[in-house]
mmCIF file of C-alpha atoms in Angstrom:
data_model
loop_
_atom_site.group_PDB
_atom_site.id
_atom_site.type_symbol
_atom_site.label_atom_id
_atom_site.label_comp_id
_atom_site.label_asym_id
_atom_site.label_seq_id
_atom_site.Cartn_x
_atom_site.Cartn_y
_atom_site.Cartn_z
ATOM 1 C CA MET R 238 3.014 -18.451 -13.369
ATOM 2 C CA GLU R 239 2.434 -14.731 -13.366
ATOM 3 C CA LYS R 240 1.048 -14.734 -9.705
ATOM 4 C CA GLY R 241 4.539 -16.486 -8.388
ATOM 5 C CA ARG R 242 6.507 -14.001 -10.410
ATOM 6 C CA PHE R 243 4.460 -10.984 -8.937
ATOM 7 C CA LEU R 244 4.875 -12.498 -5.270
ATOM 8 C CA LEU R 245 8.525 -12.894 -5.695
ATOM 9 C CA LEU R 246 8.956 -9.357 -6.732
ATOM 10 C CA MET R 247 6.923 -8.093 -3.729
ATOM 11 C CA MET R 248 9.322 -10.256 -1.562
ATOM 12 C CA ILE R 249 12.514 -8.554 -3.111
ATOM 13 C CA CYS R 250 11.151 -5.027 -2.840
ATOM 14 C CA CYS R 251 10.396 -5.807 0.782
ATOM 15 C CA SER R 252 14.267 -6.310 1.663
ATOM 16 C CA ILE R 253 15.183 -2.914 0.023
ATOM 17 C CA PRO R 254 16.589 -0.351 2.620
ATOM 18 C CA GLN R 255 13.761 2.207 3.784
ATOM 19 C CA LEU R 256 14.989 5.871 3.594
ATOM 20 C CA HIS R 257 13.476 9.119 2.230
ATOM 21 C CA ALA R 258 13.192 10.498 -1.192
ATOM 22 C CA GLN R 259 13.123 14.419 -1.949
ATOM 23 C CA TRP R 260 12.374 14.921 -5.598
ATOM 24 C CA ASP R 261 9.723 12.984 -7.329
ATOM 25 C CA ALA R 262 7.722 12.844 -4.002
ATOM 26 C CA PRO R 263 5.757 9.922 -3.475
ATOM 27 C CA LEU R 264 1.831 9.633 -4.125
ATOM 28 C CA SER R 265 -0.824 7.778 -2.499
ATOM 29 C CA ARG R 266 -2.528 6.432 -5.882
ATOM 30 C CA TYR R 267 0.627 6.476 -8.018
ATOM 31 C CA TRP R 268 -1.127 3.723 -10.575
ATOM 32 C CA THR R 269 -3.298 6.198 -11.628
ATOM 33 C CA VAL R 270 -0.421 8.223 -13.137
ATOM 34 C CA LYS R 271 2.155 5.816 -13.617
ATOM 35 C CA GLY R 272 3.076 6.945 -16.771
ATOM 36 C CA HIS R 273 4.478 10.099 -15.525
ATOM 37 C CA TYR R 274 7.119 8.118 -13.859
ATOM 38 C CA ASN R 275 7.729 5.626 -16.666
ATOM 39 C CA PRO R 276 7.128 6.755 -20.443
ATOM 40 C CA ALA R 277 7.205 2.939 -21.290
ATOM 41 C CA PHE R 278 3.458 2.821 -19.897
ATOM 42 C CA ALA R 279 2.291 4.833 -22.861
ATOM 43 C CA GLY R 280 -0.033 2.669 -24.764
ATOM 44 C CA SER R 281 -0.150 -0.096 -22.482
ATOM 45 C CA SER R 282 -3.863 -0.525 -23.052
ATOM 46 C CA GLU R 283 -6.379 -0.214 -25.745
ATOM 47 C CA MET R 284 -7.683 2.778 -24.177
ATOM 48 C CA ILE R 285 -6.985 6.471 -24.437
ATOM 49 C CA ASP R 286 -6.420 7.559 -20.835
ATOM 50 C CA PHE R 287 -6.605 11.013 -19.161
ATOM 51 C CA SER R 288 -5.741 11.023 -15.424
ATOM 52 C CA LEU R 289 -5.671 14.154 -13.229
ATOM 53 C CA LEU R 290 -4.274 13.972 -9.763
ATOM 54 C CA TYR R 291 -4.058 16.693 -7.083
ATOM 55 C CA ARG R 292 -2.215 16.089 -3.818
ATOM 56 C CA TYR R 293 -2.319 18.593 -0.735
ATOM 57 C CA GLN R 294 0.726 17.500 1.102
ATOM 58 C CA TRP R 295 1.122 17.921 5.227
ATOM 59 C CA ALA R 296 -1.898 19.996 6.183
ATOM 60 C CA GLY R 297 -1.167 22.226 9.015
ATOM 61 C CA ILE R 298 2.293 23.123 7.929
ATOM 62 C CA ARG R 299 2.602 26.660 6.500
ATOM 63 C CA TYR R 300 3.592 26.836 2.814
ATOM 64 C CA ALA R 301 3.043 23.315 2.400
ATOM 65 C CA PRO R 302 3.292 21.979 -1.003
ATOM 66 C CA GLN R 303 0.450 21.071 -3.434
ATOM 67 C CA ARG R 304 1.209 19.042 -6.413
ATOM 68 C CA ALA R 305 -0.847 18.339 -9.689
ATOM 69 C CA ILE R 306 -0.361 15.851 -12.286
ATOM 70 C CA LEU R 307 -2.041 15.490 -15.745
ATOM 71 C CA ASN R 308 -1.077 12.330 -17.692
ATOM 72 C CA ALA R 309 -2.706 11.823 -21.173
ATOM 73 C CA LEU R 310 -1.742 8.454 -22.901
ATOM 74 C CA MET R 311 -2.895 6.766 -25.813
ATOM 75 C CA PRO R 312 -1.691 3.895 -28.298
ATOM 76 C CA ILE R 313 -1.039 4.696 -32.065
ATOM 77 C CA ASP R 314 -0.470 2.787 -35.181
ATOM 78 C CA PHE R 315 2.059 3.727 -37.938
ATOM 79 C CA LEU R 316 4.561 1.810 -40.161
ATOM 80 C CA GLY R 317 2.598 -1.226 -39.448
ATOM 81 C CA ARG R 318 3.719 -1.326 -35.765
ATOM 82 C CA ARG R 319 2.006 -0.616 -32.422
ATOM 83 C CA HIS R 320 3.330 2.262 -30.466
ATOM 84 C CA GLY R 321 2.358 4.511 -27.602
ATOM 85 C CA ALA R 322 2.336 8.577 -27.027
ATOM 86 C CA GLY R 323 1.738 10.683 -24.195
ATOM 87 C CA VAL R 324 1.863 13.808 -22.542
ATOM 88 C CA THR R 325 2.529 14.566 -18.852
ATOM 89 C CA ALA R 326 2.309 18.131 -16.967
ATOM 90 C CA TYR R 327 3.374 18.529 -13.460
ATOM 91 C CA THR R 328 3.003 21.365 -11.047
ATOM 92 C CA THR R 329 3.968 21.840 -7.362
ATOM 93 C CA THR R 330 3.925 25.049 -5.006
ATOM 94 C CA ALA R 331 5.512 25.841 -1.886
ATOM 95 C CA GLY R 332 3.861 29.264 -0.809
ATOM 96 C CA ASN R 333 4.014 31.390 -3.669
ATOM 97 C CA LEU R 334 6.746 29.597 -5.676
ATOM 98 C CA ARG R 335 5.666 27.314 -8.441
ATOM 99 C CA ASN R 336 7.535 24.532 -10.132
ATOM 100 C CA SER R 337 6.247 22.826 -13.196
ATOM 101 C CA LEU R 338 7.175 20.256 -15.800
ATOM 102 C CA LEU R 339 5.743 19.690 -19.729
ATOM 103 C CA ALA R 340 7.054 16.488 -21.114
ATOM 104 C CA ALA R 341 6.150 14.316 -24.272
ATOM 105 C CA GLN R 342 6.432 10.628 -24.144
ATOM 106 C CA TYR R 343 6.868 7.933 -26.542
ATOM 107 C CA SER R 344 7.141 4.150 -26.304
ATOM 108 C CA TYR R 345 7.808 1.341 -28.965
ATOM 109 C CA ILE R 346 5.749 -1.752 -28.345
ATOM 110 C CA LEU R 347 7.120 -5.392 -28.839
ATOM 111 C CA PRO R 348 4.607 -8.328 -28.588
ATOM 112 C CA THR R 349 5.935 -11.412 -27.117
ATOM 113 C CA ARG R 350 4.375 -14.615 -26.056
ATOM 114 C CA HIS R 351 3.491 -13.634 -22.583
ATOM 115 C CA GLY R 352 2.491 -9.922 -23.102
ATOM 116 C CA ASN R 353 4.020 -7.082 -24.513
ATOM 117 C CA LEU R 354 7.417 -5.393 -23.949
ATOM 118 C CA HIS R 355 7.519 -1.567 -23.917
ATOM 119 C CA PHE R 356 10.470 0.930 -24.388
ATOM 120 C CA GLY R 357 9.942 4.334 -23.550
ATOM 121 C CA LEU R 358 11.528 7.732 -23.848
ATOM 122 C CA HIS R 359 10.833 11.177 -22.229
ATOM 123 C CA ALA R 360 11.789 14.398 -22.968
ATOM 124 C CA GLY R 361 10.426 17.929 -21.440
ATOM 125 C CA ILE R 362 11.275 21.301 -19.887
ATOM 126 C CA HIS R 363 11.254 22.140 -16.243
ATOM 127 C CA ASP R 364 10.254 25.607 -14.939
ATOM 128 C CA LEU R 365 11.914 25.925 -11.750
ATOM 129 C CA ALA R 366 10.943 28.248 -9.044
ATOM 130 C CA PHE R 367 12.520 26.338 -5.984
ATOM 131 C CA ASP R 368 14.543 23.400 -5.044
ATOM 132 C CA GLU R 369 12.646 20.816 -3.948
ATOM 133 C CA GLY R 370 15.676 18.661 -2.897
ATOM 134 C CA SER R 371 16.527 21.340 -0.267
ATOM 135 C CA SER R 372 12.962 21.284 1.464
ATOM 136 C CA ARG R 373 12.925 21.254 5.160
ATOM 137 C CA ILE R 374 10.687 21.716 7.865
ATOM 138 C CA SER R 375 11.088 24.527 10.380
ATOM 139 C CA GLY R 376 9.883 25.065 13.948
ATOM 140 C CA ASN R 377 10.551 21.537 15.237
ATOM 141 C CA ASP R 378 11.979 22.867 18.670
ATOM 142 C CA ASN R 379 8.688 25.207 19.199
ATOM 143 C CA GLN R 380 5.734 23.466 20.019
ATOM 144 C CA LYS R 381 3.659 26.646 19.979
ATOM 145 C CA ALA R 382 4.980 27.861 16.572
ATOM 146 C CA GLN R 383 3.212 26.579 13.403
ATOM 147 C CA PRO R 384 5.886 24.709 11.346
ATOM 148 C CA SER R 385 6.718 25.886 8.065
ATOM 149 C CA TYR R 386 7.981 24.065 4.871
ATOM 150 C CA ILE R 387 11.355 26.001 3.604
ATOM 151 C CA VAL R 388 12.875 25.810 0.382
ATOM 152 C CA GLU R 389 15.671 27.654 -1.485
ATOM 153 C CA GLY R 390 14.687 29.884 -4.581
ATOM 154 C CA VAL R 391 15.445 29.021 -8.129
ATOM 155 C CA LYS R 392 14.659 30.747 -11.674
ATOM 156 C CA ARG R 393 15.471 28.542 -14.410
ATOM 157 C CA GLN R 394 14.285 26.622 -17.424
ATOM 158 C CA LEU R 395 16.123 23.113 -17.611
ATOM 159 C CA PRO R 396 15.643 20.181 -20.180
ATOM 160 C CA ASP R 397 14.451 16.857 -18.448
ATOM 161 C CA LEU R 398 15.268 13.499 -20.028
ATOM 162 C CA GLY R 399 13.935 10.044 -19.058
ATOM 163 C CA ALA R 400 13.719 6.510 -20.090
ATOM 164 C CA GLY R 401 11.803 3.018 -19.082
ATOM 165 C CA ILE R 402 10.900 -0.370 -19.989
ATOM 166 C CA ALA R 403 7.635 -2.036 -19.125
ATOM 167 C CA TRP R 404 6.056 -5.303 -19.439
ATOM 168 C CA GLN R 405 2.387 -5.389 -19.874
ATOM 169 C CA GLY R 406 0.301 -8.868 -19.413
ATOM 170 C CA ASP R 407 -3.500 -9.606 -19.390
ATOM 171 C CA ASN R 408 -3.875 -9.172 -15.646
ATOM 172 C CA GLY R 409 -0.513 -7.743 -14.509
ATOM 173 C CA TYR R 410 2.205 -5.116 -15.266
ATOM 174 C CA ALA R 411 5.779 -4.361 -14.119
ATOM 175 C CA GLY R 412 7.869 -1.170 -15.238
ATOM 176 C CA LEU R 413 11.481 0.116 -14.476
ATOM 177 C CA SER R 414 12.579 3.666 -15.209
ATOM 178 C CA LEU R 415 15.364 5.999 -14.841
ATOM 179 C CA LEU R 416 14.212 9.769 -14.739
ATOM 180 C CA HIS R 417 16.506 13.035 -15.061
ATOM 181 C CA LEU R 418 19.013 11.080 -17.050
ATOM 182 C CA ASN R 419 20.993 14.634 -17.795
ATOM 183 C CA GLN R 420 20.785 15.538 -13.944
ATOM 184 C CA PRO R 421 19.580 19.193 -14.769
ATOM 185 C CA SER R 422 21.792 21.633 -12.588
ATOM 186 C CA PHE R 423 21.003 24.981 -11.170
ATOM 187 C CA GLN R 424 22.088 27.845 -8.689
ATOM 188 C CA ALA R 425 19.663 27.771 -5.628
ATOM 189 C CA GLN R 426 19.413 31.017 -3.564
ATOM 190 C CA ASN R 427 18.252 31.075 0.160
ATOM 191 C CA ASP R 428 16.328 34.452 -0.586
ATOM 192 C CA THR R 429 12.748 33.420 -0.638
ATOM 193 C CA LEU R 430 10.745 31.908 2.108
ATOM 194 C CA ASP R 431 13.360 31.994 4.704
ATOM 195 C CA LEU R 432 14.999 35.293 3.752
ATOM 196 C CA GLN R 433 18.475 33.942 3.576
ATOM 197 C CA SER R 434 20.953 34.831 0.672
ATOM 198 C CA ASP R 435 23.494 32.095 0.131
ATOM 199 C CA SER R 436 23.784 30.729 -3.440
ATOM 200 C CA LEU R 437 24.142 26.967 -3.676
ATOM 201 C CA LYS R 438 24.895 24.949 -6.800
ATOM 202 C CA SER R 439 22.362 21.867 -7.205
ATOM 203 C CA ILE R 440 21.078 19.350 -9.364
ATOM 204 C CA ILE R 441 17.948 17.175 -10.101
ATOM 205 C CA PRO R 442 19.402 13.847 -9.249
ATOM 206 C CA ARG R 443 18.522 10.653 -11.258
ATOM 207 C CA SER R 444 16.022 8.694 -9.897
ATOM 208 C CA ILE R 445 14.919 4.821 -10.390
ATOM 209 C CA HIS R 446 11.223 3.891 -10.287
ATOM 210 C CA PHE R 447 10.012 0.093 -10.232
ATOM 211 C CA MET R 448 6.166 -0.307 -10.352
ATOM 212 C CA ALA R 449 4.427 -3.414 -10.303
ATOM 213 C CA GLY R 450 0.367 -4.757 -10.086
ATOM 214 C CA TYR R 451 -1.513 -7.555 -10.518
ATOM 215 C CA ASN R 452 -5.373 -8.213 -10.798
ATOM 216 C CA ILE R 453 -6.630 -11.212 -9.007
ATOM 217 C CA ARG R 454 -10.218 -11.863 -9.661
ATOM 218 C CA LEU R 455 -11.970 -13.495 -6.820
ATOM 219 C CA SER R 456 -15.517 -13.662 -8.064
ATOM 220 C CA HIS R 457 -17.320 -12.366 -10.942
ATOM 221 C CA SER R 458 -18.067 -9.348 -9.021
ATOM 222 C CA PHE R 459 -14.999 -8.856 -6.629
ATOM 223 C CA ALA R 460 -11.323 -8.530 -7.489
ATOM 224 C CA ILE R 461 -8.119 -7.315 -5.452
ATOM 225 C CA GLU R 462 -5.031 -5.747 -6.726
ATOM 226 C CA PRO R 463 -1.728 -6.029 -4.912
ATOM 227 C CA MET R 464 0.665 -3.327 -6.089
ATOM 228 C CA VAL R 465 4.135 -2.146 -5.297
ATOM 229 C CA TRP R 466 6.156 1.128 -6.159
ATOM 230 C CA VAL R 467 9.961 1.488 -5.014
ATOM 231 C CA GLN R 468 11.659 4.749 -5.473
ATOM 232 C CA ALA R 469 15.631 5.085 -5.490
ATOM 233 C CA GLY R 470 17.609 8.484 -5.725
ATOM 234 C CA ASN R 471 20.362 10.504 -4.646
ATOM 235 C CA GLY R 472 21.103 7.700 -2.140
ATOM 236 C CA ASN R 473 17.581 7.189 -0.758
ATOM 237 C CA THR R 474 15.264 4.503 -1.093
ATOM 238 C CA GLN R 475 11.512 4.347 -0.307
ATOM 239 C CA LEU R 476 8.962 1.301 -0.676
ATOM 240 C CA GLN R 477 5.280 1.807 -0.984
ATOM 241 C CA THR R 478 2.793 -1.248 -1.161
ATOM 242 C CA THR R 479 -0.855 -1.087 -1.781
ATOM 243 C CA LEU R 480 -3.925 -3.514 -1.840
ATOM 244 C CA ARG R 481 -6.809 -2.170 -3.670
ATOM 245 C CA ALA R 482 -10.086 -3.841 -3.730
ATOM 246 C CA VAL R 483 -12.943 -3.507 -6.632
ATOM 247 C CA VAL R 484 -16.464 -4.437 -6.091
ATOM 248 C CA ALA R 485 -18.769 -4.700 -9.129
ATOM 249 C CA ASP R 486 -16.288 -2.663 -11.463
ATOM 250 C CA ARG R 487 -17.643 0.324 -9.606
ATOM 251 C CA TYR R 488 -16.679 0.717 -6.028
ATOM 252 C CA SER R 489 -12.969 0.665 -5.033
ATOM 253 C CA GLY R 490 -10.963 1.373 -1.701
ATOM 254 C CA GLY R 491 -8.178 -0.002 -0.026
ATOM 255 C CA LEU R 492 -4.809 0.534 2.111
ATOM 256 C CA PHE R 493 -1.299 1.557 1.557
ATOM 257 C CA TRP R 494 1.978 1.626 3.477
ATOM 258 C CA ARG R 495 5.052 3.698 2.957
ATOM 259 C CA SER R 496 8.304 2.907 4.513
ATOM 260 C CA GLY R 497 9.701 5.413 6.772
ATOM 261 C CA ASP R 498 6.789 7.756 6.316
ATOM 262 C CA GLY R 499 3.335 5.976 7.293
ATOM 263 C CA TYR R 500 0.137 4.698 5.997
ATOM 264 C CA GLY R 501 -3.133 5.409 4.682
ATOM 265 C CA PHE R 502 -6.542 4.365 3.060
ATOM 266 C CA PHE R 503 -8.476 5.467 -0.380
ATOM 267 C CA PHE R 504 -11.834 4.808 -1.628
ATOM 268 C CA GLY R 505 -13.914 5.836 -4.698
ATOM 269 C CA THR R 506 -16.343 5.222 -7.461
ATOM 270 C CA THR R 507 -16.766 5.121 -10.851
ATOM 271 C CA LEU R 508 -19.592 7.181 -12.682
ATOM 272 C CA GLU R 509 -20.609 7.645 -16.307
ATOM 273 C CA GLY R 510 -16.852 6.152 -17.274
ATOM 274 C CA ILE R 511 -15.111 8.720 -15.008
ATOM 275 C CA GLU R 512 -13.123 7.126 -12.019
ATOM 276 C CA PHE R 513 -13.041 9.286 -8.771
ATOM 277 C CA GLU R 514 -10.800 8.550 -5.748
ATOM 278 C CA TYR R 515 -9.930 10.111 -2.655
ATOM 279 C CA GLY R 516 -6.897 9.202 -0.392
ATOM 280 C CA TYR R 517 -5.643 10.278 2.983
ATOM 281 C CA ASP R 518 -2.059 9.814 4.156
ATOM 282 C CA HIS R 519 -1.217 9.615 8.026
ATOM 283 C CA HIS R 520 2.463 10.210 8.533
ATOM 284 C CA THR R 521 4.302 8.685 11.491
ATOM 285 C CA GLY R 522 7.878 9.630 10.269
ATOM 286 C CA GLY R 523 9.644 11.889 7.905
ATOM 287 C CA MET R 524 9.095 15.516 7.087
ATOM 288 C CA GLY R 525 5.418 15.166 7.473
ATOM 289 C CA LYS R 526 5.221 13.563 11.129
ATOM 290 C CA LEU R 527 4.489 17.204 12.336
ATOM 291 C CA SER R 528 1.558 17.742 9.876
ATOM 292 C CA ARG R 529 -2.403 16.662 9.964
ATOM 293 C CA GLY R 530 -1.950 14.179 7.212
ATOM 294 C CA SER R 531 -1.967 14.782 3.370
ATOM 295 C CA HIS R 532 -5.119 14.455 1.113
ATOM 296 C CA GLU R 533 -5.435 13.392 -2.429
ATOM 297 C CA LEU R 534 -7.907 13.412 -5.320
ATOM 298 C CA THR R 535 -7.826 11.718 -8.462
ATOM 299 C CA LEU R 536 -10.044 11.659 -11.551
ATOM 300 C CA ARG R 537 -9.605 9.276 -14.463
ATOM 301 C CA TYR R 538 -11.342 8.970 -17.736
ATOM 302 C CA ARG R 539 -10.705 6.056 -20.355
ATOM 303 C CA PHE R 540 -12.502 5.466 -23.529
ATOM 304 C CA ALA R 541 -11.655 3.300 -26.453
ATOM 305 C CA THR R 542 -11.149 4.383 -30.056
ATOM 306 C CA GLU R 543 -12.715 2.553 -33.042
ATOM 307 C CA ARG R 544 -9.941 3.756 -35.229
ATOM 308 C CA TRP R 545 -7.597 0.623 -34.731
ATOM 309 C CA SER R 546 -8.569 -2.963 -35.593
ATOM 310 C CA SER R 547 -8.701 -5.138 -32.537
ATOM 311 C CA LYS R 548 -7.097 -7.946 -34.617
ATOM 312 C CA ARG R 549 -3.669 -5.928 -34.338
ATOM 313 C CA GLN R 550 -3.970 -5.324 -30.802
ATOM 314 C CA PRO R 551 -2.694 -8.216 -28.460
ATOM 315 C CA GLN R 552 -3.080 -6.207 -25.369
ATOM 316 C CA LYS R 553 -6.261 -6.259 -23.313
ATOM 317 C CA SER R 554 -7.575 -3.258 -21.228
ATOM 318 C CA ILE R 555 -7.451 -4.106 -17.693
ATOM 319 C CA ARG R 556 -9.072 -1.847 -15.264
ATOM 320 C CA LEU R 557 -6.247 -1.444 -12.675
ATOM 321 C CA LEU R 558 -4.002 -0.042 -15.274
#
């Protein structure tokens, strides 16, 4: 039954118009830090989960963005109920400009017959130095010139709010979130990387994120994990589909495709409980078409805590989450 529902979700997602998003830029290994995009995933397993992602976007383009996300999630018990708590930190750079976000996350967990429902909230502070939504690539008409990533400067600290809902089963998950609920607004000035001086009013638009994944164990030592991520915001929608394989619970690898952008691969291993993976994007469209691809590294460490009784925990820890 769960497999049928997941296949239906995949078919629906594939029918969504395929455009390009600007804020909340896509990642290759989004499931590793999915709590960053949906606070309802906090406490979704019996593990304390620390994840670190680094992405070098669009190699070969001057001032190309570099992104890092740190996401820490854990289950907690109080007042006789299960809850989830988390913290997420995000930073992205363009040349010598840096944007950052620090946010706290909370989820309320409601056990059901077929898994658990999670209702999450997110509250944090953006420290902005540039407008990610204004980004563009210059030098397209000059084949000899090195392309540059151009943005508009900002200097503001802004509150950021988000909410989400998620379902967690023994072998799969699905989640829907709405980020930037308050649509933080700011003044952008073209006086940084491209040395212009026009001042513009801008916002961080609301964005919708849908994620789903399922673990299909084909043998004792081999499993596949189909996953999907849909992003929608500011009139744009982007779909990413992934197929990940895991061998002997130690080696992993897979392929992904992203609408309007390109495709790529990833591989990794788990040593002493630390999961490491590398991913590469080949861009066939969008802003990254002029680049030599994007590179991504992830580190993930999960460990169980013995402070909570297993009798009060209906979830199971599953490796793809």
